[in-house]
mmCIF file of C-alpha atoms in Angstrom:
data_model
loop_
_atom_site.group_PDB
_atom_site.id
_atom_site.type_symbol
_atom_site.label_atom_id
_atom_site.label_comp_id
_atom_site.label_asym_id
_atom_site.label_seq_id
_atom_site.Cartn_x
_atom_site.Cartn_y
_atom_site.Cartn_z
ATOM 1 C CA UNK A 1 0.000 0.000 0.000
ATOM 2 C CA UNK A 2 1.049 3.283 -0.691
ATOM 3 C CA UNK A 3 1.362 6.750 1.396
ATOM 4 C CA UNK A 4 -1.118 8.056 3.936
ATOM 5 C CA UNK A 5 -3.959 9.508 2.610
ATOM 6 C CA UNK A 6 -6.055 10.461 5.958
ATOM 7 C CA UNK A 7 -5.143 10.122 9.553
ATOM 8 C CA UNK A 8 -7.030 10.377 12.733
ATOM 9 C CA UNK A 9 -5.597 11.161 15.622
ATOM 10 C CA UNK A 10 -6.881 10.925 19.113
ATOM 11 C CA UNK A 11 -9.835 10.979 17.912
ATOM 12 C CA UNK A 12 -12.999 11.776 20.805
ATOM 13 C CA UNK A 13 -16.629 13.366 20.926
ATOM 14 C CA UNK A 14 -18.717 13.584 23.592
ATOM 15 C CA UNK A 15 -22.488 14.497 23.360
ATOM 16 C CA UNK A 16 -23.561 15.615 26.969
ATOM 17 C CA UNK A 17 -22.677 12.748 29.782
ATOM 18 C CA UNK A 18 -22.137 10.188 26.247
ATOM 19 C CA UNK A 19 -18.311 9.587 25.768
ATOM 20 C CA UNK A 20 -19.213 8.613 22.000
ATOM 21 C CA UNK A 21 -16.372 7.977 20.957
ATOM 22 C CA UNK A 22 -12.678 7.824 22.889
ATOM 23 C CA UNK A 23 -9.277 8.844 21.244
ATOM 24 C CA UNK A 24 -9.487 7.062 18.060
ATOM 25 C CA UNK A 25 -6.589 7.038 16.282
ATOM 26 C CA UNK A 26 -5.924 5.344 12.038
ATOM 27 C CA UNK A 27 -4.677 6.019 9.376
ATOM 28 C CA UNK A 28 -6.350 5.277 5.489
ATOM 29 C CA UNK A 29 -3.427 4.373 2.978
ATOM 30 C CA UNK A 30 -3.548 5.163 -0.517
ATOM 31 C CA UNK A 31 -5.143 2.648 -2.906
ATOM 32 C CA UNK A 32 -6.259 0.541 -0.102
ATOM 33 C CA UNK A 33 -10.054 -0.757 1.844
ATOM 34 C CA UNK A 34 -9.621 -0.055 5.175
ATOM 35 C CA UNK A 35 -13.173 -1.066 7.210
ATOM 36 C CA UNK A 36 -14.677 -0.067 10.583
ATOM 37 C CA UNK A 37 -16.385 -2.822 12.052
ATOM 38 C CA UNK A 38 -18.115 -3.435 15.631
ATOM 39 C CA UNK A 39 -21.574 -4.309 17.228
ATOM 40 C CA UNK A 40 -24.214 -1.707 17.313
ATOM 41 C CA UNK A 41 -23.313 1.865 18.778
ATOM 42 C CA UNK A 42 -20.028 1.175 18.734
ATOM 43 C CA UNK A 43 -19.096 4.798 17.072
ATOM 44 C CA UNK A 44 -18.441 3.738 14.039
ATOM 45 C CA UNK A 45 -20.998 5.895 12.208
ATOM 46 C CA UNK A 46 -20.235 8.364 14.213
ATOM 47 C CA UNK A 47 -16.242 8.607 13.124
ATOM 48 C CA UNK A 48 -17.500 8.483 9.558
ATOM 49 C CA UNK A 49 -19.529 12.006 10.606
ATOM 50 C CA UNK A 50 -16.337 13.311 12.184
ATOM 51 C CA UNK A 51 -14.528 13.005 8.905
ATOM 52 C CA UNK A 52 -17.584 14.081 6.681
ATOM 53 C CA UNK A 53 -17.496 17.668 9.073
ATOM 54 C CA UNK A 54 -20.930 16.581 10.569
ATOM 55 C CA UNK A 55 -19.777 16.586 14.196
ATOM 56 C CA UNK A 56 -16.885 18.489 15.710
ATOM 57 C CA UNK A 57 -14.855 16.487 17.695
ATOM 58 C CA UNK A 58 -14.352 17.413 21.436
ATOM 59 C CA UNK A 59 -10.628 16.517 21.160
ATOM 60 C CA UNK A 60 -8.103 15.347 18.340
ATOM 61 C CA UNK A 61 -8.138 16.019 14.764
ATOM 62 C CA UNK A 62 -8.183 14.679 11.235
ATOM 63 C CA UNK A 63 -5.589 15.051 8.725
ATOM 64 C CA UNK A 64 -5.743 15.047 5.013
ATOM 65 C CA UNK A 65 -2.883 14.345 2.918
ATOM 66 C CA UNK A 66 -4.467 14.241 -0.450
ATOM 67 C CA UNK A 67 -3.675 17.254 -1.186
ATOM 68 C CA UNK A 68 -0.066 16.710 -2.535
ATOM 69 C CA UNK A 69 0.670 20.659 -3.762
ATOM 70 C CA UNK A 70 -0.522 22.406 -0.666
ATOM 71 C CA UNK A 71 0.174 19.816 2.031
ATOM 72 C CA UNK A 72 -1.930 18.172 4.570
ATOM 73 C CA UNK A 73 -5.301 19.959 5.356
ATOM 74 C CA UNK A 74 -6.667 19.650 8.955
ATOM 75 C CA UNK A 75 -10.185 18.516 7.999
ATOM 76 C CA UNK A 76 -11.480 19.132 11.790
ATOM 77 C CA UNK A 77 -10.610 23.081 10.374
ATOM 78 C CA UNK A 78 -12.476 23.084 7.003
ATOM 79 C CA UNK A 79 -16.446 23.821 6.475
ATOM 80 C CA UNK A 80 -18.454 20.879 5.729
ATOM 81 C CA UNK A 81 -19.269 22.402 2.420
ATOM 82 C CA UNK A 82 -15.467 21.899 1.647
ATOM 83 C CA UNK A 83 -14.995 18.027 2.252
ATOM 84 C CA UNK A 84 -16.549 17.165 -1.065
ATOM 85 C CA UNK A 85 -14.182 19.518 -3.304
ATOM 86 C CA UNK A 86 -10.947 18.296 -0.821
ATOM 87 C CA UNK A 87 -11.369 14.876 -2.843
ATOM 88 C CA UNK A 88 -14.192 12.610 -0.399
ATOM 89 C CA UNK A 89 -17.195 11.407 -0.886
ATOM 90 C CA UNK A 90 -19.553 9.649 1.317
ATOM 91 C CA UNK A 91 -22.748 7.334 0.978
ATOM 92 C CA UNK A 92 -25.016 6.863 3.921
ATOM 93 C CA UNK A 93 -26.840 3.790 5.548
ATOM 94 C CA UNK A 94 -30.268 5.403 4.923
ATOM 95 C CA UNK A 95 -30.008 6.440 1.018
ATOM 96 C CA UNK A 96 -30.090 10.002 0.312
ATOM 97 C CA UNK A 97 -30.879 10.619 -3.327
ATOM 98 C CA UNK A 98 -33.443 13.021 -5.240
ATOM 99 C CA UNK A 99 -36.719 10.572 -5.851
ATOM 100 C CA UNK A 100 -38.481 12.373 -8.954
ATOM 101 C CA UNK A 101 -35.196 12.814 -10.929
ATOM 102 C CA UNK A 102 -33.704 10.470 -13.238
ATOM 103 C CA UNK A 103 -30.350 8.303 -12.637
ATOM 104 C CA UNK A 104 -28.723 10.387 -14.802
ATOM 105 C CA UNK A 105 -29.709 13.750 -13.581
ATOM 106 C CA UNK A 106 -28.935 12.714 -10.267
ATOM 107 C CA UNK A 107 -25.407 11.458 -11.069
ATOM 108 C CA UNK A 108 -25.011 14.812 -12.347
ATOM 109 C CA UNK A 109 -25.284 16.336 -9.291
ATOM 110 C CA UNK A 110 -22.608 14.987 -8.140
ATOM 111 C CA UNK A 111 -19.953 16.263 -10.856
ATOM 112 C CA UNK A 112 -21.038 20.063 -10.323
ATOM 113 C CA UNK A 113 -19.473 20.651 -7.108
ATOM 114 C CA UNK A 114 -16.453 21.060 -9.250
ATOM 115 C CA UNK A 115 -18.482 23.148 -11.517
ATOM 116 C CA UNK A 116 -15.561 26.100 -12.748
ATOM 117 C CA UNK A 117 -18.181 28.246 -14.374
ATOM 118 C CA UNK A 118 -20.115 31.278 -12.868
ATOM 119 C CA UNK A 119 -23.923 32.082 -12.290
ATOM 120 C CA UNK A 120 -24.123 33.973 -15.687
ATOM 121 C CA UNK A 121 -22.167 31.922 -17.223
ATOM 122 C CA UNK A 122 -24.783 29.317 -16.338
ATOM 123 C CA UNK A 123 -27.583 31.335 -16.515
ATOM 124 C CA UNK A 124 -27.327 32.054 -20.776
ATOM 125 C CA UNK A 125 -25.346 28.860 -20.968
ATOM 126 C CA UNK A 126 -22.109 30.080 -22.578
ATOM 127 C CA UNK A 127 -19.453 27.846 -24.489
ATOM 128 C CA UNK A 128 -17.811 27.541 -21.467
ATOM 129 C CA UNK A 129 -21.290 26.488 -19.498
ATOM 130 C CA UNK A 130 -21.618 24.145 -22.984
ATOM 131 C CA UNK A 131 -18.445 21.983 -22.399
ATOM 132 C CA UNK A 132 -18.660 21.922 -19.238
ATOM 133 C CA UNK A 133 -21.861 20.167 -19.422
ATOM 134 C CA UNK A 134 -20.334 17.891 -21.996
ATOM 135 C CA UNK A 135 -17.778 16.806 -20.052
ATOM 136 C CA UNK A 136 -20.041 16.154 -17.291
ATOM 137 C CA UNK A 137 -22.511 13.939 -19.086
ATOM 138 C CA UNK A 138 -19.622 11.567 -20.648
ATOM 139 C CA UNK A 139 -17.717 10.531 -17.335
ATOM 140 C CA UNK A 140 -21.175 10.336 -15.721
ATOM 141 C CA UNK A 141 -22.176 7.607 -18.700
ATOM 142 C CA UNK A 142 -18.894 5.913 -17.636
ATOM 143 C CA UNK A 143 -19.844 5.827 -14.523
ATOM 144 C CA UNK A 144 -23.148 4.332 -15.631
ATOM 145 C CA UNK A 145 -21.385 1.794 -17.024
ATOM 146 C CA UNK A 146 -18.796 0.820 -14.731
ATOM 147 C CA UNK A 147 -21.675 -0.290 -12.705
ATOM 148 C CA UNK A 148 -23.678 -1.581 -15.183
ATOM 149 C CA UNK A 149 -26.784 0.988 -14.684
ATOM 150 C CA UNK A 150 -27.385 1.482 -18.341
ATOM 151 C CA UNK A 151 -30.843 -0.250 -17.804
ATOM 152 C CA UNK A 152 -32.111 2.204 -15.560
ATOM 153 C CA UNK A 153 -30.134 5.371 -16.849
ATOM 154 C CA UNK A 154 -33.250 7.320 -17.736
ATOM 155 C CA UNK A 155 -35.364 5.864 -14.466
ATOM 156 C CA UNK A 156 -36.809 7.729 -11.931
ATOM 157 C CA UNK A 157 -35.197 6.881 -8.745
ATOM 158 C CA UNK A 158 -38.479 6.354 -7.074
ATOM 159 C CA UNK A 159 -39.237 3.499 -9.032
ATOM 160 C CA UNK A 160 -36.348 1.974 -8.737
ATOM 161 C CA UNK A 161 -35.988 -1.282 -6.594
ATOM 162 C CA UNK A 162 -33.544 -0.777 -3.031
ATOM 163 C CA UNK A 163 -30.782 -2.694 -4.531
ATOM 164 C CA UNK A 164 -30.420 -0.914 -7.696
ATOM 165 C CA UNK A 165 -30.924 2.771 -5.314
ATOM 166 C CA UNK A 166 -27.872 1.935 -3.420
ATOM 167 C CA UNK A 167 -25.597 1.302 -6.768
ATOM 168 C CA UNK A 168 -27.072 4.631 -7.638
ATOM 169 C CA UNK A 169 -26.042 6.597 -4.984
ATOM 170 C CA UNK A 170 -22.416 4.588 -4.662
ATOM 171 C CA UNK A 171 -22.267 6.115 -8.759
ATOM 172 C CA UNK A 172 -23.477 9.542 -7.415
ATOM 173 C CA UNK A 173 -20.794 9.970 -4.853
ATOM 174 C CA UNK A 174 -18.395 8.320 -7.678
ATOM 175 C CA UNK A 175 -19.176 11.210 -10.046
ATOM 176 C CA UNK A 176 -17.457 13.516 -7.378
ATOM 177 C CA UNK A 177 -14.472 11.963 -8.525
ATOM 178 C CA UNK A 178 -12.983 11.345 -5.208
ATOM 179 C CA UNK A 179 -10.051 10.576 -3.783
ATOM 180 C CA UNK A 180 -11.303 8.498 -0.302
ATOM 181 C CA UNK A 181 -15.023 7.202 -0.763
ATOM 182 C CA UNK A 182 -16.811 6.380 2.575
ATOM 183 C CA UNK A 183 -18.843 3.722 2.132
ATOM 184 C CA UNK A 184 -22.107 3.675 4.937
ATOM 185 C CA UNK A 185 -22.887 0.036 5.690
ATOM 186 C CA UNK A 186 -22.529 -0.637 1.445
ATOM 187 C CA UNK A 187 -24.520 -3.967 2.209
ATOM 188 C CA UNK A 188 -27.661 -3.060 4.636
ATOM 189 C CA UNK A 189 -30.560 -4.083 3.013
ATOM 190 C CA UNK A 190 -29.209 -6.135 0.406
ATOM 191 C CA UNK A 191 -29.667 -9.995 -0.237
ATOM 192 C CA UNK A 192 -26.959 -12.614 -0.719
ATOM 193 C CA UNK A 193 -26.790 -11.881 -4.291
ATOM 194 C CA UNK A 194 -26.781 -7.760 -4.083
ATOM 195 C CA UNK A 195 -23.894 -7.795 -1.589
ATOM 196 C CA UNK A 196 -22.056 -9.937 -3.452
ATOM 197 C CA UNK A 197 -22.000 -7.532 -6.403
ATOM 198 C CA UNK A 198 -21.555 -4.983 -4.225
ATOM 199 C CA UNK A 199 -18.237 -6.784 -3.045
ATOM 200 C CA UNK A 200 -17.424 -6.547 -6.907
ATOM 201 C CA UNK A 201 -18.023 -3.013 -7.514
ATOM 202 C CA UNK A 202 -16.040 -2.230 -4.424
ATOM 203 C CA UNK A 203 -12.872 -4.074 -6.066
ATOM 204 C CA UNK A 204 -13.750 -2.613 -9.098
ATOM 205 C CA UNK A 205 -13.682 1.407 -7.473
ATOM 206 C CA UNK A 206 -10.307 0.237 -5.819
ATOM 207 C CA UNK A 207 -8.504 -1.801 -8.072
ATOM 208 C CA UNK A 208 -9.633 0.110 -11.819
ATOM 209 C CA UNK A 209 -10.209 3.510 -10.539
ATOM 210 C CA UNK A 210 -7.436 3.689 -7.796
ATOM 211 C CA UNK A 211 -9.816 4.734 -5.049
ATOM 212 C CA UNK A 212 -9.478 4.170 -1.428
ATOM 213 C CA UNK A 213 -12.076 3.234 0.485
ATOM 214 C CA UNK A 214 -13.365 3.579 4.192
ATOM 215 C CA UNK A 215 -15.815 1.558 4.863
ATOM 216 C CA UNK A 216 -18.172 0.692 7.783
ATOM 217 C CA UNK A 217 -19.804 -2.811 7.453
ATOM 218 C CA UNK A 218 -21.388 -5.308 9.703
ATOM 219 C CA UNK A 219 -21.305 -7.856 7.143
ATOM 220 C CA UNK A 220 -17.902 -10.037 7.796
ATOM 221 C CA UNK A 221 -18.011 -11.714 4.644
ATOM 222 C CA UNK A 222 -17.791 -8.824 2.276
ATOM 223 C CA UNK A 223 -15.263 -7.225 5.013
ATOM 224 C CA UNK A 224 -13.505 -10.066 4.405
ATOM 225 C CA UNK A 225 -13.835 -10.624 0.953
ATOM 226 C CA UNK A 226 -12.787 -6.514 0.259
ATOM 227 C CA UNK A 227 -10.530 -5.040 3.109
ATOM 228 C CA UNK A 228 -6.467 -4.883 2.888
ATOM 229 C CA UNK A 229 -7.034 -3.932 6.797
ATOM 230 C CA UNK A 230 -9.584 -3.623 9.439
ATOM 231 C CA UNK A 231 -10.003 -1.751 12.953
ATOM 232 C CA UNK A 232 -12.814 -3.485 15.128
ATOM 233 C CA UNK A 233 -14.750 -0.569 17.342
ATOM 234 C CA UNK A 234 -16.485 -0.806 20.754
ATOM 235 C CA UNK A 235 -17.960 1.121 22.923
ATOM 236 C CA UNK A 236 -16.327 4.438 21.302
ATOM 237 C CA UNK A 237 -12.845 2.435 21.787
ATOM 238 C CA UNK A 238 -10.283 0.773 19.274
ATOM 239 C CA UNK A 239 -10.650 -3.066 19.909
ATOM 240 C CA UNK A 240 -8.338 -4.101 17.437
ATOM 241 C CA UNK A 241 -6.269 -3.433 14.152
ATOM 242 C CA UNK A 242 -5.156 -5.745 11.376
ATOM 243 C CA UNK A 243 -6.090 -8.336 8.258
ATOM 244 C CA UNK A 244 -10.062 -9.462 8.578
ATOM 245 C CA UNK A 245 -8.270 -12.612 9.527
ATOM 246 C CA UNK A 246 -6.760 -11.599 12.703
ATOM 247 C CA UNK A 247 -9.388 -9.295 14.183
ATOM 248 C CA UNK A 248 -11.990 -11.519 13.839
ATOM 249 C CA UNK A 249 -9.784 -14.544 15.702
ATOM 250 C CA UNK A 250 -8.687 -11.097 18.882
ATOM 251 C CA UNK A 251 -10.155 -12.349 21.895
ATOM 252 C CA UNK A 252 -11.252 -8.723 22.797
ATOM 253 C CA UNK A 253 -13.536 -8.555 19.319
ATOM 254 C CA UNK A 254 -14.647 -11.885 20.050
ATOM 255 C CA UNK A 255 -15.966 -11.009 23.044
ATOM 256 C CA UNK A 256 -17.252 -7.938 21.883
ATOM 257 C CA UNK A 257 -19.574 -9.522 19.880
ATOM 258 C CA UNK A 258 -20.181 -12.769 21.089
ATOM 259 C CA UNK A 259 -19.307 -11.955 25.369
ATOM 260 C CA UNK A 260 -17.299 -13.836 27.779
ATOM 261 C CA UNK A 261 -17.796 -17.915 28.306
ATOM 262 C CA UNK A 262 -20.069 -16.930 31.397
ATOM 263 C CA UNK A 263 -22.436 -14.867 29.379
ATOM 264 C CA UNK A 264 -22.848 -17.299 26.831
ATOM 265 C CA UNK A 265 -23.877 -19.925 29.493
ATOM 266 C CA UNK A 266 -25.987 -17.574 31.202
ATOM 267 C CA UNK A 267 -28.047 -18.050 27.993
ATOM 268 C CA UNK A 268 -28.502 -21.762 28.484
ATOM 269 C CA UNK A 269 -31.592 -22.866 29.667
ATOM 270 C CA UNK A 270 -31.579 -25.499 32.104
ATOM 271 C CA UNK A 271 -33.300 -28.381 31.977
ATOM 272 C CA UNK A 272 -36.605 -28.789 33.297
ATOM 273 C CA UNK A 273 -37.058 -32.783 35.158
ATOM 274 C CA UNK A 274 -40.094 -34.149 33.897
ATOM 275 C CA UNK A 275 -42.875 -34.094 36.247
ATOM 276 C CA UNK A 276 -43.753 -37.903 36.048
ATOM 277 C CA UNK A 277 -40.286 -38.471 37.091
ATOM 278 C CA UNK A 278 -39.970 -36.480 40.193
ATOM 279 C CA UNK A 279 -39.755 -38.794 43.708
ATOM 280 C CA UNK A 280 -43.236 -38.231 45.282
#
């Protein structure tokens, strides 16, 4: 794997009494898949809204190091309205799309955040407006067909089935032509045959388009199947760090998920003697 492309360091937020999350520290390498996993409220979800600027931390800070002429950027600095042109891009567990526009027009959406031309120039759509527009439409149709949406291109969202919605909005946040994409639980919602090409398009945005990904998943086979690394989460605290392999075989995750020997048997129910054979 290559260099650093965003670190967190010390990461911790507290909302009121909640310690959320409790100095979190990582670091996302160029080119790789590098996955949060843990049980429910874990913080997980609540790093990735760190990074995407929609929490301040209490204490720490996130560094990006995309930016290669200007040096690193303290993200925990920038407006949230900056993240997107800074090179990251983010789907979320609950999609966010617009319903009553096509595929295509909402893919669109994504590519003018780096829209160079002005309101007039817009507004009495000037050559400039004109290519601009161009060059829009064609890498959205690649993206289109990268992921095979060709089908539904011209599709209103709303009638679109929940599988096919979340491979439009992981094109949508592709047509931002990111540097880090942050991937939302990629697989919630999906069946056995969804994830699995979800687990393809993921190789695909890493491998062909040189993408790194963050990812937060729940799903261990498509962690396992995708991730160069992993860090396992609990309780706002880092767990563990390493190959899917060896988190999911650390004692603490393990118990994380699963808890200790005792609280396993607690679940046991004892057996009940049958009545007929109890001593009068």
């Amino acid at each position: 794997m290559g260099d650093v492309l965003l670190s967190a360091q010390d990461l911790s937020v507290r909302f009121g009494g909640v310690l959320a999350v409790n100095k979190v520290s990582f670091e996302v390498r160029q080119g790789e898949v590098f996955t949060l996993i843990g049980p429910n409220g874990a913080g997980k979800t609540t790093v990735f809204n760190l990074i995407s600027r929609l929490y301040q931390p209490t204490s720490g800070q996130i560094v990006w190091h995309g930016e290669p002429q200007g040096g690193p950027v303290v993200l925990t600095q920038q407006a949230p309205h900056r993240i997107a042109n800074l090179g990251i891009a983010r789907t979320f567990q609950n999609i966010e799309l617009f319903e009553h526009a096509s595929v295509l027009h909402n893919l669109l959406v994504g590519y003018h955040c780096h829209a160079t031309t002005g309101f007039w120039s817009r507004l009495f759509f000037t050559p400039a407006t004109r290519r601009s527009e161009l060059t829009a439409r064609r890498k959205a149709e690649e993206v289109i067909e990268l992921l095979d949406l060709q089908h539904h291109r011209d599709a209103m969202v709303a009638g679109l089935p929940y599988g096919v919605r979340k491979v439009v909005e992981l094109a949508r946040a592709l047509c931002t032509e990111p540097k880090l994409l942050l991937l939302d639980e990629p697989s919630s919602g999906l069946n056995v045959e969804e994830t699995a090409d979800m687990a393809f398009w993921i190789q695909d945005i890493q491998q062909e388009l040189g993408i790194s990904v963050l990812m937060v998943e729940h799903d261990m086979t498509l962690v396992s199947k995708v991730s160069d690394r992993v860090l396992a989460m609990n309780q706002g605290e880092v767990l563990a760090m390493g190959t899917a392999r060896e988190v999911q075989q650390d004692a603490r995750v393990i118990e994380a998920y699963l808890g200790t020997v005792d609280d396993v048997s607690s679940l046991r129910r004892t057996p009940q003697a049958n009545p007929a054979e109890v001593a009068p």
